[in-house]
C-alpha positions as semicolon CSV with decimal commas, in nm:
position;residue;x (nm);y (nm);z (nm)
1;M;0,702;1,845;-1,188
2;N;0,377;1,656;-1,249
3;T;0,346;1,406;-0,965
4;G;0,064;1,209;-1,126
5;A;-0,314;1,173;-1,119
6;L;-0,578;0,932;-1,001
7;R;-0,905;0,841;-1,177
8;V;-1,170;0,617;-1,027
9;Q;-1,433;0,478;-1,264
10;A;-1,761;0,374;-1,102
11;R;-2,076;0,249;-1,274
12;W;-2,414;0,198;-1,108
13;A;-2,634;-0,043;-1,302
14;A;-2,929;-0,269;-1,222
15;G;-2,945;-0,142;-0,866
16;R;-2,584;-0,212;-0,771
17;L;-2,232;-0,083;-0,808
18;E;-2,024;-0,268;-1,063
19;P;-1,654;-0,341;-0,986
20;L;-1,451;-0,022;-0,950
21;Q;-1,170;0,064;-1,188
22;V;-0,872;0,256;-1,052
23;E;-0,613;0,422;-1,273
24;L;-0,311;0,573;-1,098
25;Q;-0,058;0,758;-1,309
26;R;0,278;0,829;-1,151
27;P;0,596;0,962;-1,316
28;A;0,895;0,728;-1,328
29;V;1,101;0,936;-1,087
30;T;1,338;0,661;-0,978
31;S;1,451;0,594;-1,334
32;L;1,608;0,941;-1,330
33;F;1,828;0,837;-1,037
34;Q;1,997;0,549;-1,219
35;G;2,370;0,611;-1,255
36;Q;2,359;0,942;-1,067
37;P;2,592;1,024;-0,775
38;A;2,433;0,948;-0,439
39;A;2,479;1,306;-0,319
40;Q;2,295;1,438;-0,622
41;V;2,005;1,196;-0,572
42;Q;1,976;1,294;-0,207
43;A;1,962;1,663;-0,297
44;S;1,718;1,623;-0,585
45;A;1,473;1,366;-0,444
46;P;1,254;1,621;-0,258
47;L;1,231;1,841;-0,566
48;F;1,013;1,591;-0,752
49;Y;0,729;1,611;-0,500
50;S;0,489;1,895;-0,424
51;L;0,351;1,711;-0,119
52;C;0,557;1,546;0,156
53;S;0,879;1,664;-0,009
54;Q;1,060;1,691;0,325
55;A;0,967;1,331;0,411
56;Q;1,086;1,216;0,069
57;G;1,418;1,386;0,130
58;L;1,447;1,227;0,473
59;A;1,381;0,874;0,345
60;A;1,626;0,928;0,060
61;G;1,896;1,055;0,294
62;A;1,852;0,761;0,531
63;A;1,853;0,500;0,253
64;L;2,162;0,640;0,084
65;A;2,347;0,681;0,414
66;A;2,267;0,321;0,506
67;A;2,391;0,201;0,168
68;R;2,718;0,390;0,229
69;G;2,754;0,228;0,570
70;E;2,672;0,542;0,774
71;A;2,483;0,383;1,061
72;N;2,412;0,695;1,270
73;W;2,284;0,935;1,004
74;T;2,024;1,178;1,140
75;P;1,864;1,494;0,999
76;S;1,961;1,837;1,125
77;P;1,744;2,022;1,381
78;A;1,628;2,258;1,105
79;C;1,530;1,962;0,888
80;T;1,346;1,800;1,180
81;R;1,142;2,115;1,237
82;A;1,063;2,136;0,864
83;L;0,942;1,774;0,872
84;W;0,701;1,829;1,162
85;L;0,581;2,152;1,006
86;E;0,517;1,974;0,676
87;A;0,315;1,704;0,850
88;L;0,114;1,961;1,046
89;H;0,041;2,157;0,728
90;E;-0,079;1,846;0,543
91;H;-0,305;1,743;0,832
92;L;-0,457;2,089;0,870
93;W;-0,514;2,126;0,496
94;R;-0,726;1,814;0,494
95;L;-0,904;1,893;0,821
96;L;-0,986;2,255;0,742
97;L;-1,029;2,260;0,365
98;D;-1,098;1,920;0,210
99;W;-1,311;1,737;0,468
100;P;-1,553;2,025;0,537
101;V;-1,617;2,075;0,166
102;A;-1,674;1,702;0,114
103;L;-1,929;1,712;0,397
104;G;-2,111;2,022;0,270
105;L;-1,972;2,250;0,542
106;E;-1,805;2,588;0,511
107;A;-1,425;2,568;0,507
108;P;-1,235;2,832;0,709
109;R;-1,009;2,923;0,419
110;E;-0,915;3,268;0,544
111;A;-0,809;3,140;0,885
112;F;-0,594;2,871;0,723
113;A;-0,436;3,123;0,485
114;I;-0,346;3,350;0,777
115;W;-0,189;3,058;0,963
116;R;0,017;2,959;0,658
117;K;0,172;3,305;0,649
118;C;0,282;3,261;1,012
119;R;0,483;2,944;0,950
120;Q;0,809;3,135;0,914
121;A;0,738;3,373;1,201
122;D;0,920;3,360;1,532
123;P;0,836;3,055;1,746
124;A;0,613;3,247;1,989
125;S;0,405;3,403;1,712
126;F;0,374;3,073;1,529
127;A;0,267;2,893;1,846
128;A;0,000;3,155;1,913
129;A;-0,130;3,135;1,554
130;T;-0,143;2,755;1,568
131;R;-0,323;2,756;1,902
132;Q;-0,577;2,998;1,760
133;L;-0,632;2,780;1,455
134;F;-0,695;2,469;1,664
135;E;-0,924;2,646;1,909
136;R;-1,120;2,880;1,680
137;A;-1,113;2,723;1,332
138;L;-1,134;2,358;1,438
139;G;-1,315;2,421;1,765
140;L;-1,098;2,219;2,003
141;D;-1,111;2,267;2,377
142;P;-0,784;2,436;2,484
143;G;-0,765;2,229;2,801
144;T;-0,841;1,878;2,680
145;G;-0,775;1,900;2,305
146;Q;-1,114;1,735;2,247
147;P;-1,368;1,878;1,998
148;R;-1,623;2,122;2,139
149;P;-1,979;2,033;2,034
150;E;-2,030;2,352;1,833
151;G;-1,692;2,346;1,655
152;L;-1,603;2,247;1,299
153;A;-1,426;1,926;1,404
154;A;-1,730;1,812;1,602
155;R;-1,963;1,886;1,310
156;C;-1,741;1,686;1,074
157;L;-1,724;1,394;1,317
158;S;-2,101;1,407;1,367
159;Q;-2,167;1,391;0,993
160;L;-1,923;1,103;0,968
161;Q;-2,111;0,928;1,250
162;H;-1,804;0,907;1,471
163;P;-1,796;0,979;1,846
164;L;-1,682;1,329;1,936
165;T;-1,415;1,188;2,167
166;L;-1,086;1,143;1,985
167;P;-0,929;0,794;1,984
168;A;-0,655;0,719;2,231
169;H;-0,299;0,768;2,111
170;D;-0,205;0,483;1,880
171;D;0,143;0,335;1,895
172;D;0,297;0,482;1,581
173;A;0,642;0,329;1,635
174;L;0,797;0,248;1,300
175;P;0,853;-0,118;1,219
176;D;1,205;-0,251;1,178
177;P;1,277;-0,248;0,802
178;A;1,571;-0,491;0,832
179;P;1,363;-0,806;0,754
180;W;1,258;-0,649;0,424
181;L;1,618;-0,673;0,303
182;A;1,580;-1,048;0,259
183;D;1,551;-1,163;-0,101
184;D;1,210;-1,324;-0,047
185;Q;1,048;-1,030;0,133
186;D;0,810;-0,772;-0,018
187;P;0,841;-0,434;0,159
188;A;0,503;-0,324;0,024
189;A;0,332;-0,617;0,196
190;G;0,510;-0,542;0,522
191;M;0,408;-0,177;0,520
192;S;0,050;-0,256;0,424
193;G;0,026;-0,481;0,728
194;Q;0,144;-0,196;0,948
195;E;-0,102;0,049;0,797
196;T;-0,407;-0,163;0,876
197;A;-0,364;-0,088;1,246
198;A;-0,662;0,118;1,361
199;A;-0,726;0,269;1,701
200;D;-1,018;0,109;1,886
201;G;-1,071;0,282;2,218
202;A;-0,748;0,254;2,413
203;N;-0,622;-0,039;2,209
204;S;-0,492;-0,102;1,858
205;R;-0,603;-0,391;1,642
206;R;-0,524;-0,527;1,297
207;I;-0,808;-0,505;1,049
208;A;-0,851;-0,619;0,689
209;T;-1,030;-0,300;0,584
210;P;-0,866;0,046;0,588
211;P;-1,002;0,289;0,849
212;G;-1,336;0,437;0,746
213;P;-1,398;0,810;0,693
214;G;-1,496;0,881;1,054
215;L;-1,194;0,712;1,207
216;A;-0,967;0,855;0,936
217;Y;-1,081;1,207;1,025
218;A;-1,047;1,148;1,400
219;R;-0,698;1,000;1,367
220;R;-0,585;1,286;1,142
221;L;-0,707;1,533;1,403
222;L;-0,509;1,348;1,669
223;Q;-0,200;1,336;1,450
224;A;-0,225;1,710;1,384
225;L;-0,225;1,775;1,758
226;E;0,074;1,542;1,803
227;A;0,268;1,718;1,524
228;W;0,203;2,053;1,690
229;Q;0,322;1,916;2,025
230;A;0,632;1,770;1,861
231;L;0,719;2,110;1,714
232;G;0,705;2,266;2,058
233;T;0,914;1,999;2,227
234;E;1,165;1,939;1,945
235;Q;1,094;1,567;1,924
236;P;1,292;1,360;1,670
237;Y;1,097;1,283;1,354
238;P;1,012;0,911;1,300
239;L;1,294;0,746;1,107
240;R;1,450;0,400;1,081
241;S;1,705;0,253;0,845
242;A;1,863;-0,082;0,763
243;A;2,149;-0,199;0,544
244;R;2,311;-0,497;0,375
245;P;2,678;-0,395;0,352
246;D;2,764;-0,695;0,132
247;R;2,568;-0,545;-0,157
248;R;2,568;-0,175;-0,051
249;Q;2,192;-0,175;-0,012
250;G;2,012;0,062;0,223
251;L;1,654;0,123;0,334
252;G;1,515;0,446;0,478
253;L;1,173;0,432;0,643
254;T;0,970;0,725;0,774
255;R;0,610;0,830;0,826
256;T;0,434;1,095;0,621
257;A;0,097;1,256;0,686
258;R;-0,046;0,976;0,468
259;G;0,136;0,671;0,599
260;L;0,465;0,484;0,576
261;L;0,723;0,587;0,316
262;L;1,018;0,366;0,221
263;H;1,318;0,436;-0,002
264;E;1,563;0,170;-0,114
265;A;1,904;0,244;-0,264
266;V;2,175;0,017;-0,403
267;L;2,507;0,183;-0,476
268;E;2,769;0,091;-0,733
269;A;3,131;0,196;-0,776
270;G;3,194;0,566;-0,727
271;D;2,890;0,605;-0,500
272;R;2,658;0,605;-0,798
273;V;2,304;0,470;-0,776
274;G;2,263;0,131;-0,937
275;C;1,906;0,069;-0,826
276;Y;1,650;0,291;-0,654
277;R;1,293;0,217;-0,549
278;I;1,024;0,406;-0,357
279;W;0,715;0,269;-0,182
280;A;0,470;0,551;-0,103
281;P;0,123;0,530;0,058
282;T;-0,065;0,637;-0,255
283;D;0,115;0,379;-0,467
284;R;0,012;0,101;-0,229
285;L;-0,344;0,207;-0,159
286;F;-0,433;0,277;-0,522
287;A;-0,228;0,014;-0,703
288;D;-0,563;-0,151;-0,769
289;A;-0,924;-0,114;-0,656
290;A;-0,904;-0,362;-0,366
291;P;-0,853;-0,121;-0,068
292;L;-1,116;0,121;-0,199
293;T;-1,360;-0,161;-0,268
294;R;-1,319;-0,308;0,081
295;L;-1,373;0,029;0,243
296;L;-1,681;0,101;0,031
297;Q;-1,829;-0,238;0,116
298;A;-1,775;-0,170;0,486
299;L;-1,970;0,157;0,454
300;A;-2,261;-0,039;0,298
301;P;-2,442;0,245;0,113
302;E;-2,799;0,161;0,014
303;D;-2,861;0,341;-0,316
304;A;-2,686;0,520;-0,602
305;G;-2,677;0,861;-0,430
306;A;-2,546;0,720;-0,104
307;T;-2,289;0,512;-0,292
308;R;-2,157;0,813;-0,482
309;R;-2,119;1,009;-0,158
310;A;-1,960;0,712;0,021
311;L;-1,713;0,670;-0,265
312;E;-1,602;1,032;-0,239
313;L;-1,551;1,002;0,136
314;A;-1,370;0,668;0,100
315;I;-1,118;0,818;-0,142
316;L;-1,060;1,109;0,094
317;A;-1,011;0,864;0,381
318;L;-0,743;0,678;0,182
319;D;-0,591;1,022;0,110
320;P;-0,415;1,013;-0,228
321;C;-0,127;1,259;-0,267
322;V;-0,216;1,334;-0,629
323;P;-0,513;1,515;-0,790
324;Y;-0,804;1,277;-0,829
325;G;-1,144;1,252;-0,992
326;I;-1,442;1,018;-1,015
327;D;-1,596;0,911;-1,345
328;W;-1,948;0,819;-1,232
329;T;-2,213;0,674;-1,461
330;E;-2,563;0,541;-1,394
331;N;-2,765;0,311;-1,619
């Protein structure tokens, strides 16, 4: 199914960039859930998404279980492994294919393709293939996990003017979604506040501007390493839920490779869906031009060429989950 598209219109005139225009097209997936049995919605939700489908299924399962009053719903071990593997795949795709190309570097496509074929191999073979990808394709030190100066990750960080040392682990604990069940609360605002937390040395701070390209790359590299570690240690995948039993309303909150994902379900008689809503990272970050504009202003490019390049990197840093393009004009 077509999951949408993103167009960014940018015009350089009289020596400056005019206000950006952002057009995000997304299919009305949730309208298809109206009146459907909860079990059917849970089974079909992942099928509408080509990216982060496992995370979509997890959030749907948690929201619907909460709405039914199932307080201790958890995914199966096989589902948990699939979730971590999905996150690792998304991180490595960006790190190995998209960021190098955006920076004018050669992407190790063959190495990534070989690794993808190993995802269903036995655990020992998969672990060896993943270790090889991190060490040889990305150029990480096997002892410290930090980028080696001659490796691809270090060259990307250098071009992005970011220190070669990765940021300290950021506290990625999910927020409690229960307050968002109140009638006067906006879940999108709550999640946006969480997603403006950026690592700064060993600490975390709230900022008004999304993380810039350098920090976005460094944090993705760190998150890829953490996903790989989680696969090896069978850690639970991040998940929280909340419910209002009086109106059979449930929330399911998880973290994708792109940020926080929230599903909301309200059930009617016969366990049929009366209302269903989804808040995804792309929908929040590209609902209008404000996040992209703030990030571009923080980068402070000096001329048309630098602005065009900064715009491309800013979009990649915000990481839309749909195909995107830039309509650039100069007068």
